[in-house]
Amino acid sequence: MALVDRDPLMRVIWTDSVTGCNGYLVVHSLVSGLATGGTRMRAGCTLSEVEALARGMARKTAVFDLPVGGAKGGIDCDPKDPAARGVLSRFVQAMRPWLDAHWVTAEDLGVPQHLIDEVFAEVGLHQSYHAAIRRAPDAERTLRRVRAGLNAPVPGGLLLGDVVGGYGVAQSCLGVVHARGWAQEETTVAVQGVGTMGGGTAYYLHEAGLKVVALADAAGTLFHPDGLDVPALLETRDRFGEIDRAQVPPDVQRLPREAVLSAEVDVLIPAAVSFTIKAPQVPEVAAKVIIEAANTPITPDAEEMLATRGIPVIPDFVANAGAVAWAWWLLLGRVDADPVLSFQVLREEMLAKIPPLLAAWDTEGHTPRTAALLLAERRNEENRAAEAAGRGLLSIP
Ligand SMILES: NC(=O)c1ccc[n+]([C@@H]2O[C@H](COP(=O)([O-])OP(=O)(O)OC[C@H]3O[C@@H](n4cnc5c(N)ncnc54)[C@H](O)[C@@H]3O)[C@@H](O)[C@H]2O)c1
């Protein structure tokens, strides 16, 4: 299967002439001559990590039927290093031919959207979605629409572009709740990570009336059996996504960081870092369903063991793909700066996608991942056939 076994179309390894840091671009596939995927920066970032993430992006675009392939950028540098901004700027310069014509990138771990946009503006590429925007008949107008969408304010004091990924994960959780016939107010959830993804997920699940009983950040797990006051706790976060312990109410239990994984809940949502659930953690998991908000939070052997224990995992390339799907709907003109429309489209898409994955698990014995991969492969083949027949897939207004 192309989205499982195939090698990427292209791997680029770059070395910064000033610091010696390495950077990578992996294009897994091109559709409409384009590939999409964020640029991350972290000390220890590797080519194989970027390659796996690029493949993941190709799966996300296929599942959401977006007319674009998958790619990813990664730079092996600590984003807090004073040299980091210069490294990012030189990486963007070096990748310019791809960024100009074929690679649509965005924020990712260690690289906020405002920073990548600043660097793009400096090198004359306007915005990180440049390669797509330049295909529009009136690129200036499209650029204005995209900027308005990314910066539209939403209730809670944040921007649409920052919360939409977490909103999508929350909707995938509601898809599970509906498919299982659970009452929303009685459903309990544990979320690991309260940054962009985890924070948004917890906020919208709390808003929907679910009981978020456990929240973890890098400093530990906070637990309350009746449900936490999520908005109040999120309000105290610092810029690294950590809750201020001085402002945590006294009736909230403070547990070790890993305790979130063993919370007795209906749904566990790892939304922090990769490979947080490995084989040794599997026996401790007490949730009925896991939803992957982070990229690859569960190792393949751990997922097999979870399946043996009867715990289905909604895979990352479905659950956390709201962010990329929404960005492309914005480019394609399906949504705009109105958060109500964006939330409605994303809700409908997620609520439609999740129940068939659980039905495949319940009745055919497929894991949700296998069922979603089969869907992605089918879409991928359809796109290839359309392109081979000369039917253009991309139209950016
Ligand atoms: N931001 C996006 O739009 C987006 C989209 C799709 C997928 N993702 C994926 O979601 C994950 C999280 O990304 P983010 O943008 O929310 O990151 P972030 O930096 O905003 O937040 C990370 C959070 O995880 C916490 N954390 C770190 N290590 C932890 C640990 N060991 N235990 C518990 N908590 C820990 C931090 O304290 C913080 O609250 C990543 O895997 C990322 O690739 C992000």
Tab-separated table of C-alpha atoms and ligand atoms in Angstrom:
chain	number	residue	atom	x	y	z
A	1	MET	CA	0.000	0.000	0.000
A	2	ALA	CA	1.445	3.394	-1.040
A	3	LEU	CA	0.608	5.023	2.289
A	4	VAL	CA	2.139	2.199	4.324
A	5	ASP	CA	5.061	0.687	2.437
A	6	ARG	CA	6.160	3.088	-0.261
A	7	ASP	CA	9.395	5.035	0.152
A	8	PRO	CA	9.010	8.804	0.035
A	9	LEU	CA	9.279	10.592	-3.265
A	10	MET	CA	12.182	12.652	-2.011
A	11	ARG	CA	14.449	13.227	1.013
A	12	VAL	CA	16.543	16.381	1.333
A	13	ILE	CA	19.284	16.663	3.956
A	14	TRP	CA	20.596	20.175	4.613
A	15	THR	CA	23.450	21.309	6.850
A	16	ASP	CA	23.531	24.835	8.183
A	17	SER	CA	26.839	26.473	7.224
A	18	VAL	CA	26.855	28.622	10.386
A	19	THR	CA	25.903	26.205	13.211
A	20	GLY	CA	26.329	22.794	11.579
A	21	CYS	CA	22.700	21.872	12.488
A	22	ASN	CA	20.986	19.469	10.111
A	23	GLY	CA	17.585	20.097	8.570
A	24	TYR	CA	15.375	17.725	6.589
A	25	LEU	CA	12.609	17.938	4.058
A	26	VAL	CA	10.764	14.754	3.167
A	27	VAL	CA	8.126	14.792	0.449
A	28	HIS	CA	6.147	11.580	0.693
A	29	SER	CA	3.924	12.309	-2.286
A	30	LEU	CA	2.839	15.090	-4.616
A	31	VAL	CA	-0.802	15.544	-5.611
A	32	SER	CA	-1.644	18.466	-7.905
A	33	GLY	CA	2.132	19.130	-7.792
A	34	LEU	CA	1.813	20.044	-4.098
A	35	ALA	CA	2.643	18.502	-0.730
A	36	THR	CA	1.674	19.845	2.685
A	37	GLY	CA	3.158	19.468	6.168
A	38	GLY	CA	4.551	21.601	8.989
A	39	THR	CA	8.151	22.377	9.909
A	40	ARG	CA	9.300	21.284	13.360
A	41	MET	CA	12.393	22.183	15.315
A	42	ARG	CA	13.722	20.131	18.205
A	43	ALA	CA	17.117	19.019	19.405
A	44	GLY	CA	17.573	15.436	18.195
A	45	CYS	CA	15.141	15.633	15.276
A	46	THR	CA	16.024	12.876	12.773
A	47	LEU	CA	15.449	12.124	9.119
A	48	SER	CA	13.477	8.978	9.971
A	49	GLU	CA	11.183	10.978	12.291
A	50	VAL	CA	10.521	13.507	9.519
A	51	GLU	CA	9.965	10.671	7.029
A	52	ALA	CA	7.350	9.029	9.289
A	53	LEU	CA	5.601	12.365	9.804
A	54	ALA	CA	5.574	13.050	6.035
A	55	ARG	CA	3.906	9.671	5.464
A	56	GLY	CA	1.422	10.574	8.205
A	57	MET	CA	0.630	13.814	6.385
A	58	ALA	CA	-0.052	11.886	3.166
A	59	ARG	CA	-2.515	9.708	5.117
A	60	LYS	CA	-4.242	12.759	6.616
A	61	THR	CA	-4.710	14.468	3.256
A	62	ALA	CA	-6.047	11.238	1.739
A	63	VAL	CA	-8.526	10.516	4.575
A	64	PHE	CA	-9.848	14.072	4.324
A	65	ASP	CA	-9.893	13.959	0.523
A	66	LEU	CA	-7.632	16.992	0.144
A	67	PRO	CA	-6.133	17.521	-3.328
A	68	VAL	CA	-2.541	17.600	-2.055
A	69	GLY	CA	0.188	15.142	-0.999
A	70	GLY	CA	2.133	14.856	2.275
A	71	ALA	CA	5.490	16.317	3.336
A	72	LYS	CA	7.290	17.418	6.508
A	73	GLY	CA	10.231	19.610	7.471
A	74	GLY	CA	12.402	19.121	10.532
A	75	ILE	CA	15.436	20.870	11.979
A	76	ASP	CA	17.735	19.314	14.584
A	77	CYS	CA	18.141	22.379	16.832
A	78	ASP	CA	16.806	23.452	20.246
A	79	PRO	CA	14.130	26.093	19.540
A	80	LYS	CA	15.202	27.935	22.717
A	81	ASP	CA	18.793	28.276	21.408
A	82	PRO	CA	19.524	31.943	20.555
A	83	ALA	CA	20.788	30.746	17.147
A	84	ALA	CA	17.492	28.967	16.358
A	85	ARG	CA	15.818	31.806	14.491
A	86	GLY	CA	18.814	32.239	12.166
A	87	VAL	CA	18.860	28.487	11.516
A	88	LEU	CA	15.155	28.535	10.585
A	89	SER	CA	15.703	31.505	8.293
A	90	ARG	CA	18.599	29.820	6.458
A	91	PHE	CA	16.614	26.560	6.209
A	92	VAL	CA	13.724	28.432	4.580
A	93	GLN	CA	16.169	30.140	2.173
A	94	ALA	CA	17.678	26.785	1.243
A	95	MET	CA	14.247	25.154	0.721
A	96	ARG	CA	12.976	28.149	-1.214
A	97	PRO	CA	12.535	26.387	-4.578
A	98	TRP	CA	10.248	23.841	-2.896
A	99	LEU	CA	8.462	26.426	-0.742
A	100	ASP	CA	7.926	28.652	-3.736
A	101	ALA	CA	6.296	26.041	-5.929
A	102	HIS	CA	5.479	22.710	-4.227
A	103	TRP	CA	5.673	22.592	-0.419
A	104	VAL	CA	2.988	24.236	1.754
A	105	THR	CA	4.282	24.334	5.309
A	106	ALA	CA	3.005	25.625	8.652
A	107	GLU	CA	3.735	25.629	12.376
A	108	ASP	CA	4.750	22.494	14.211
A	109	LEU	CA	6.570	21.586	17.406
A	110	GLY	CA	9.025	24.391	18.313
A	111	VAL	CA	8.001	26.639	15.389
A	112	PRO	CA	4.922	28.817	16.001
A	113	GLN	CA	2.961	30.061	12.972
A	114	HIS	CA	3.820	33.731	13.582
A	115	LEU	CA	7.546	32.887	13.492
A	116	ILE	CA	7.418	30.911	10.280
A	117	ASP	CA	5.325	33.661	8.665
A	118	GLU	CA	7.852	36.296	9.785
A	119	VAL	CA	10.689	34.322	8.210
A	120	PHE	CA	8.693	33.784	5.010
A	121	ALA	CA	7.952	37.513	4.789
A	122	GLU	CA	11.669	38.291	5.167
A	123	VAL	CA	12.575	36.133	2.175
A	124	GLY	CA	9.723	37.560	0.089
A	125	LEU	CA	7.373	34.542	0.227
A	126	HIS	CA	4.551	36.401	2.110
A	127	GLN	CA	3.087	33.463	4.076
A	128	SER	CA	3.894	29.796	4.723
A	129	TYR	CA	1.010	28.665	2.447
A	130	HIS	CA	2.695	30.550	-0.418
A	131	ALA	CA	3.054	27.606	-2.851
A	132	ALA	CA	-0.734	27.112	-2.813
A	133	ILE	CA	-1.740	30.772	-2.641
A	134	ARG	CA	0.273	31.649	-5.758
A	135	ARG	CA	-1.926	29.203	-7.734
A	136	ALA	CA	-4.990	31.391	-7.083
A	137	PRO	CA	-6.124	33.758	-9.870
A	138	ASP	CA	-6.034	36.678	-7.414
A	139	ALA	CA	-3.271	35.724	-4.991
A	140	GLU	CA	-3.552	38.946	-2.966
A	141	ARG	CA	-7.248	38.336	-2.274
A	142	THR	CA	-6.575	34.684	-1.313
A	143	LEU	CA	-3.778	35.773	1.002
A	144	ARG	CA	-6.156	38.210	2.740
A	145	ARG	CA	-8.788	35.468	3.136
A	146	VAL	CA	-6.269	33.006	4.570
A	147	ARG	CA	-4.854	35.568	7.012
A	148	ALA	CA	-8.367	36.562	8.140
A	149	GLY	CA	-9.244	32.905	8.793
A	150	LEU	CA	-6.071	32.084	10.713
A	151	ASN	CA	-6.453	35.205	12.868
A	152	ALA	CA	-10.218	35.137	13.461
A	153	PRO	CA	-10.935	35.489	17.204
A	154	VAL	CA	-12.932	32.753	18.935
A	155	PRO	CA	-14.660	32.697	22.358
A	156	GLY	CA	-12.042	32.016	25.021
A	157	GLY	CA	-9.726	34.759	23.721
A	158	LEU	CA	-7.729	32.661	21.237
A	159	LEU	CA	-7.456	32.562	17.435
A	160	LEU	CA	-9.314	30.151	15.174
A	161	GLY	CA	-6.074	28.902	13.608
A	162	ASP	CA	-4.752	27.973	17.068
A	163	VAL	CA	-7.801	26.129	18.422
A	164	VAL	CA	-9.138	24.338	15.381
A	165	GLY	CA	-6.876	21.271	15.745
A	166	GLY	CA	-8.025	20.688	19.333
A	167	TYR	CA	-11.633	21.316	18.320
A	168	GLY	CA	-11.275	18.548	15.727
A	169	VAL	CA	-9.921	16.103	18.330
A	170	ALA	CA	-12.829	16.989	20.629
A	171	GLN	CA	-15.263	16.230	17.793
A	172	SER	CA	-13.577	12.889	17.123
A	173	CYS	CA	-14.114	12.123	20.836
A	174	LEU	CA	-17.792	13.054	20.493
A	175	GLY	CA	-17.909	10.719	17.473
A	176	VAL	CA	-16.743	7.901	19.784
A	177	VAL	CA	-19.275	8.901	22.466
A	178	HIS	CA	-22.139	8.869	19.934
A	179	ALA	CA	-21.013	5.574	18.353
A	180	ARG	CA	-20.861	3.951	21.786
A	181	GLY	CA	-24.227	5.418	22.867
A	182	TRP	CA	-22.730	7.041	25.976
A	183	ALA	CA	-24.328	10.099	27.620
A	184	GLN	CA	-22.040	13.120	27.130
A	185	GLU	CA	-22.421	14.348	30.746
A	186	GLU	CA	-21.472	10.941	32.122
A	187	THR	CA	-18.466	10.389	29.870
A	188	THR	CA	-15.097	10.796	31.586
A	189	VAL	CA	-11.913	11.857	29.813
A	190	ALA	CA	-8.186	12.136	30.612
A	191	VAL	CA	-6.002	14.398	28.450
A	192	GLN	CA	-2.195	14.230	28.422
A	193	GLY	CA	-0.774	17.620	27.383
A	194	VAL	CA	-2.443	21.029	27.650
A	195	GLY	CA	-0.645	22.876	24.849
A	196	THR	CA	-2.206	23.815	21.503
A	197	MET	CA	-3.736	20.383	20.891
A	198	GLY	CA	-4.427	19.102	24.398
A	199	GLY	CA	-5.621	22.467	25.707
A	200	GLY	CA	-8.050	22.966	22.810
A	201	THR	CA	-9.286	19.383	23.096
A	202	ALA	CA	-9.959	19.655	26.831
A	203	TYR	CA	-11.614	23.072	26.430
A	204	TYR	CA	-14.135	21.908	23.830
A	205	LEU	CA	-14.881	18.606	25.593
A	206	HIS	CA	-15.566	20.496	28.827
A	207	GLU	CA	-17.778	22.894	26.855
A	208	ALA	CA	-19.694	19.893	25.444
A	209	GLY	CA	-20.434	18.751	29.013
A	210	LEU	CA	-18.029	15.797	29.302
A	211	LYS	CA	-16.173	15.316	32.580
A	212	VAL	CA	-12.469	15.995	32.055
A	213	VAL	CA	-11.222	14.324	35.246
A	214	ALA	CA	-7.461	14.260	34.509
A	215	LEU	CA	-5.160	16.747	32.802
A	216	ALA	CA	-1.396	16.325	32.556
A	217	ASP	CA	1.399	18.657	31.547
A	218	ALA	CA	5.168	18.235	31.765
A	219	ALA	CA	4.967	18.988	35.520
A	220	GLY	CA	2.439	16.289	36.514
A	221	THR	CA	-1.182	15.125	36.468
A	222	LEU	CA	-4.110	17.038	37.977
A	223	PHE	CA	-7.132	14.908	38.925
A	224	HIS	CA	-10.651	15.470	40.222
A	225	PRO	CA	-13.204	12.623	40.088
A	226	ASP	CA	-16.102	15.054	39.487
A	227	GLY	CA	-14.335	16.846	36.624
A	228	LEU	CA	-11.822	19.706	36.510
A	229	ASP	CA	-12.632	23.360	35.818
A	230	VAL	CA	-10.783	23.210	32.490
A	231	PRO	CA	-11.116	26.867	31.338
A	232	ALA	CA	-9.878	28.161	34.713
A	233	LEU	CA	-6.840	25.842	34.676
A	234	LEU	CA	-5.987	26.624	31.036
A	235	GLU	CA	-6.142	30.326	31.839
A	236	THR	CA	-3.078	29.875	34.111
A	237	ARG	CA	-0.846	28.241	31.459
A	238	ASP	CA	2.546	29.689	30.580
A	239	ARG	CA	3.842	29.871	27.004
A	240	PHE	CA	5.199	26.309	27.224
A	241	GLY	CA	1.750	24.947	28.045
A	242	GLU	CA	2.257	24.422	31.797
A	243	ILE	CA	-0.435	25.090	34.380
A	244	ASP	CA	0.538	27.365	37.296
A	245	ARG	CA	0.365	25.050	40.334
A	246	ALA	CA	-0.048	28.029	42.671
A	247	GLN	CA	-3.487	28.616	41.157
A	248	VAL	CA	-4.732	25.006	41.304
A	249	PRO	CA	-7.665	24.637	43.763
A	250	PRO	CA	-6.849	22.612	46.908
A	251	ASP	CA	-9.438	19.876	46.190
A	252	VAL	CA	-7.621	18.929	42.956
A	253	GLN	CA	-5.286	15.958	43.434
A	254	ARG	CA	-1.678	16.358	42.230
A	255	LEU	CA	-0.373	13.058	40.874
A	256	PRO	CA	2.797	11.994	39.064
A	257	ARG	CA	3.051	12.891	35.367
A	258	GLU	CA	2.422	9.364	34.081
A	259	ALA	CA	-0.695	8.892	36.288
A	260	VAL	CA	-2.842	10.333	33.500
A	261	LEU	CA	-2.272	7.148	31.475
A	262	SER	CA	-3.818	4.905	34.148
A	263	ALA	CA	-6.815	7.132	34.989
A	264	GLU	CA	-10.084	5.159	35.128
A	265	VAL	CA	-11.875	6.965	32.321
A	266	ASP	CA	-13.935	6.223	29.253
A	267	VAL	CA	-11.536	8.020	26.893
A	268	LEU	CA	-7.795	8.673	27.140
A	269	ILE	CA	-6.360	11.344	24.814
A	270	PRO	CA	-2.553	11.513	24.575
A	271	ALA	CA	-1.890	15.022	23.206
A	272	ALA	CA	1.694	15.725	24.260
A	273	VAL	CA	4.693	13.887	22.834
A	274	SER	CA	5.438	10.856	20.658
A	275	PHE	CA	5.748	7.304	22.042
A	276	THR	CA	4.295	8.052	25.452
A	277	ILE	CA	2.493	4.674	25.546
A	278	LYS	CA	4.971	1.838	25.048
A	279	ALA	CA	4.503	-1.862	25.811
A	280	PRO	CA	5.255	-1.546	29.584
A	281	GLN	CA	2.512	1.088	29.993
A	282	VAL	CA	-0.216	-0.986	28.308
A	283	PRO	CA	-1.291	-3.045	31.374
A	284	GLU	CA	-1.875	0.225	33.300
A	285	VAL	CA	-4.248	1.721	30.734
A	286	ALA	CA	-7.775	1.731	32.173
A	287	ALA	CA	-9.591	3.677	29.406
A	288	LYS	CA	-12.148	2.044	27.089
A	289	VAL	CA	-10.968	3.950	23.990
A	290	ILE	CA	-7.814	5.939	23.156
A	291	ILE	CA	-7.784	8.887	20.750
A	292	GLU	CA	-4.395	9.955	19.378
A	293	ALA	CA	-4.191	13.753	19.403
A	294	ALA	CA	-0.377	13.790	19.363
A	295	ASN	CA	1.478	12.318	16.402
A	296	THR	CA	2.465	8.671	17.068
A	297	PRO	CA	1.904	8.718	20.854
A	298	ILE	CA	1.635	4.895	20.880
A	299	THR	CA	4.281	2.462	19.637
A	300	PRO	CA	3.048	-0.197	17.157
A	301	ASP	CA	3.661	-3.089	19.584
A	302	ALA	CA	1.783	-1.242	22.340
A	303	GLU	CA	-1.151	-0.673	19.969
A	304	GLU	CA	-1.240	-4.408	19.206
A	305	MET	CA	-1.295	-5.182	22.923
A	306	LEU	CA	-4.083	-2.651	23.464
A	307	ALA	CA	-6.074	-4.332	20.690
A	308	THR	CA	-5.616	-7.686	22.424
A	309	ARG	CA	-6.971	-6.083	25.591
A	310	GLY	CA	-10.005	-4.858	23.607
A	311	ILE	CA	-9.044	-1.167	23.640
A	312	PRO	CA	-9.439	0.489	20.215
A	313	VAL	CA	-7.188	3.402	19.196
A	314	ILE	CA	-8.479	6.150	16.905
A	315	PRO	CA	-5.316	6.892	14.889
A	316	ASP	CA	-3.559	10.272	14.747
A	317	PHE	CA	-3.987	10.680	10.991
A	318	VAL	CA	-7.764	10.864	11.519
A	319	ALA	CA	-8.150	12.331	15.021
A	320	ASN	CA	-5.652	15.197	14.806
A	321	ALA	CA	-6.056	15.968	11.085
A	322	GLY	CA	-8.610	18.723	11.738
A	323	ALA	CA	-5.838	21.333	11.712
A	324	VAL	CA	-4.516	20.461	8.247
A	325	ALA	CA	-7.971	19.745	6.801
A	326	TRP	CA	-9.257	23.107	8.014
A	327	ALA	CA	-6.210	24.971	6.618
A	328	TRP	CA	-6.918	23.449	3.202
A	329	TRP	CA	-10.638	24.148	3.413
A	330	LEU	CA	-9.620	27.756	4.057
A	331	LEU	CA	-7.341	27.731	1.001
A	332	LEU	CA	-10.037	26.051	-1.089
A	333	GLY	CA	-12.712	28.539	0.059
A	334	ARG	CA	-14.911	25.959	1.817
A	335	VAL	CA	-14.600	27.887	5.107
A	336	ASP	CA	-13.729	31.496	5.880
A	337	ALA	CA	-13.101	33.729	8.876
A	338	ASP	CA	-16.458	32.788	10.438
A	339	PRO	CA	-15.658	30.352	13.286
A	340	VAL	CA	-19.258	29.090	13.306
A	341	LEU	CA	-18.948	27.770	9.739
A	342	SER	CA	-15.473	26.315	10.394
A	343	PHE	CA	-16.656	24.498	13.518
A	344	GLN	CA	-19.761	23.200	11.753
A	345	VAL	CA	-17.808	21.766	8.783
A	346	LEU	CA	-15.192	20.161	11.014
A	347	ARG	CA	-17.825	18.739	13.366
A	348	GLU	CA	-19.763	17.167	10.491
A	349	GLU	CA	-16.614	15.676	8.925
A	350	MET	CA	-15.357	14.169	12.196
A	351	LEU	CA	-18.731	12.859	13.337
A	352	ALA	CA	-19.073	11.118	9.961
A	353	LYS	CA	-15.567	9.599	10.015
A	354	ILE	CA	-15.333	8.049	13.475
A	355	PRO	CA	-18.378	5.693	13.747
A	356	PRO	CA	-17.379	3.563	10.687
A	357	LEU	CA	-13.927	3.021	12.234
A	358	LEU	CA	-15.490	1.678	15.438
A	359	ALA	CA	-18.006	-0.354	13.424
A	360	ALA	CA	-15.087	-2.018	11.558
A	361	TRP	CA	-13.562	-2.845	14.955
A	362	ASP	CA	-16.839	-4.171	16.403
A	363	THR	CA	-17.974	-6.251	13.438
A	364	GLU	CA	-14.998	-7.025	11.171
A	365	GLY	CA	-12.194	-7.249	13.719
A	366	HIS	CA	-10.163	-4.512	11.963
A	367	THR	CA	-8.393	-1.971	14.142
A	368	PRO	CA	-9.571	1.608	13.499
A	369	ARG	CA	-6.088	2.245	12.042
A	370	THR	CA	-6.471	-0.546	9.462
A	371	ALA	CA	-9.965	0.637	8.524
A	372	ALA	CA	-8.751	4.246	8.135
A	373	LEU	CA	-5.713	3.158	6.110
A	374	LEU	CA	-7.942	1.238	3.710
A	375	LEU	CA	-10.036	4.379	3.255
A	376	ALA	CA	-6.919	6.529	2.728
A	377	GLU	CA	-5.496	4.094	0.152
A	378	ARG	CA	-8.764	4.102	-1.773
A	379	ARG	CA	-8.806	7.922	-1.896
A	380	ASN	CA	-5.133	7.974	-2.860
A	381	GLU	CA	-5.757	5.613	-5.779
A	382	GLU	CA	-8.754	7.706	-6.906
A	383	ASN	CA	-6.612	10.864	-6.866
A	384	ARG	CA	-3.869	9.169	-8.861
A	385	ALA	CA	-6.371	7.892	-11.426
A	386	ALA	CA	-7.905	11.382	-11.740
A	387	GLU	CA	-4.489	12.972	-12.263
A	388	ALA	CA	-3.476	10.291	-14.766
A	389	ALA	CA	-6.667	11.049	-16.701
A	390	GLY	CA	-5.704	14.740	-16.740
A	391	ARG	CA	-8.496	15.813	-14.393
A	392	GLY	CA	-7.239	18.744	-12.277
A	393	LEU	CA	-8.047	18.312	-8.582
A	394	LEU	CA	-7.013	21.704	-7.286
A	395	SER	CA	-8.925	24.939	-7.560
A	396	ILE	CA	-8.015	27.759	-5.181
A	397	PRO	CA	-10.344	30.759	-5.371
B	1	LIG	N1	-0.337	22.130	17.018
B	1	LIG	C1	-0.940	21.540	16.012
B	1	LIG	O1	-1.625	22.178	15.175
B	1	LIG	C2	-0.844	20.044	15.856
B	1	LIG	C3	-1.558	19.419	14.801
B	1	LIG	C4	-1.505	18.029	14.682
B	1	LIG	C5	-0.740	17.294	15.587
B	1	LIG	N2	-0.042	17.920	16.579
B	1	LIG	C6	0.731	17.077	17.495
B	1	LIG	O2	0.199	17.199	18.820
B	1	LIG	C7	1.258	17.040	19.780
B	1	LIG	C8	1.267	18.229	20.718
B	1	LIG	O3	1.503	19.408	19.957
B	1	LIG	P1	1.179	20.859	20.538
B	1	LIG	O4	1.295	21.797	19.382
B	1	LIG	O5	-0.071	20.827	21.351
B	1	LIG	O6	2.434	21.055	21.522
B	1	LIG	P2	2.626	22.146	22.667
B	1	LIG	O7	4.086	22.367	22.780
B	1	LIG	O8	1.717	23.316	22.457
B	1	LIG	O9	2.090	21.414	24.021
B	1	LIG	C9	2.698	20.262	24.555
B	1	LIG	C10	2.050	19.953	25.925
B	1	LIG	O10	2.509	18.676	26.358
B	1	LIG	C11	2.991	18.788	27.700
B	1	LIG	N3	3.989	17.749	27.898
B	1	LIG	C12	5.243	17.675	27.383
B	1	LIG	N4	5.821	16.524	27.785
B	1	LIG	C13	4.898	15.869	28.557
B	1	LIG	C14	4.890	14.637	29.249
B	1	LIG	N5	5.933	13.830	29.215
B	1	LIG	N6	3.768	14.299	29.938
B	1	LIG	C15	2.689	15.092	29.979
B	1	LIG	N7	2.647	16.268	29.311
B	1	LIG	C16	3.734	16.647	28.632
B	1	LIG	C17	3.504	20.206	27.813
B	1	LIG	O11	3.602	20.619	29.173
B	1	LIG	C18	2.401	20.939	27.040
B	1	LIG	O12	1.273	21.098	27.862
B	1	LIG	C19	2.532	16.827	18.963
B	1	LIG	O13	2.709	15.435	18.768
B	1	LIG	C20	2.217	17.482	17.626
B	1	LIG	O14	3.001	16.952	16.573
B	1	LIG	C21	-0.081	19.277	16.738
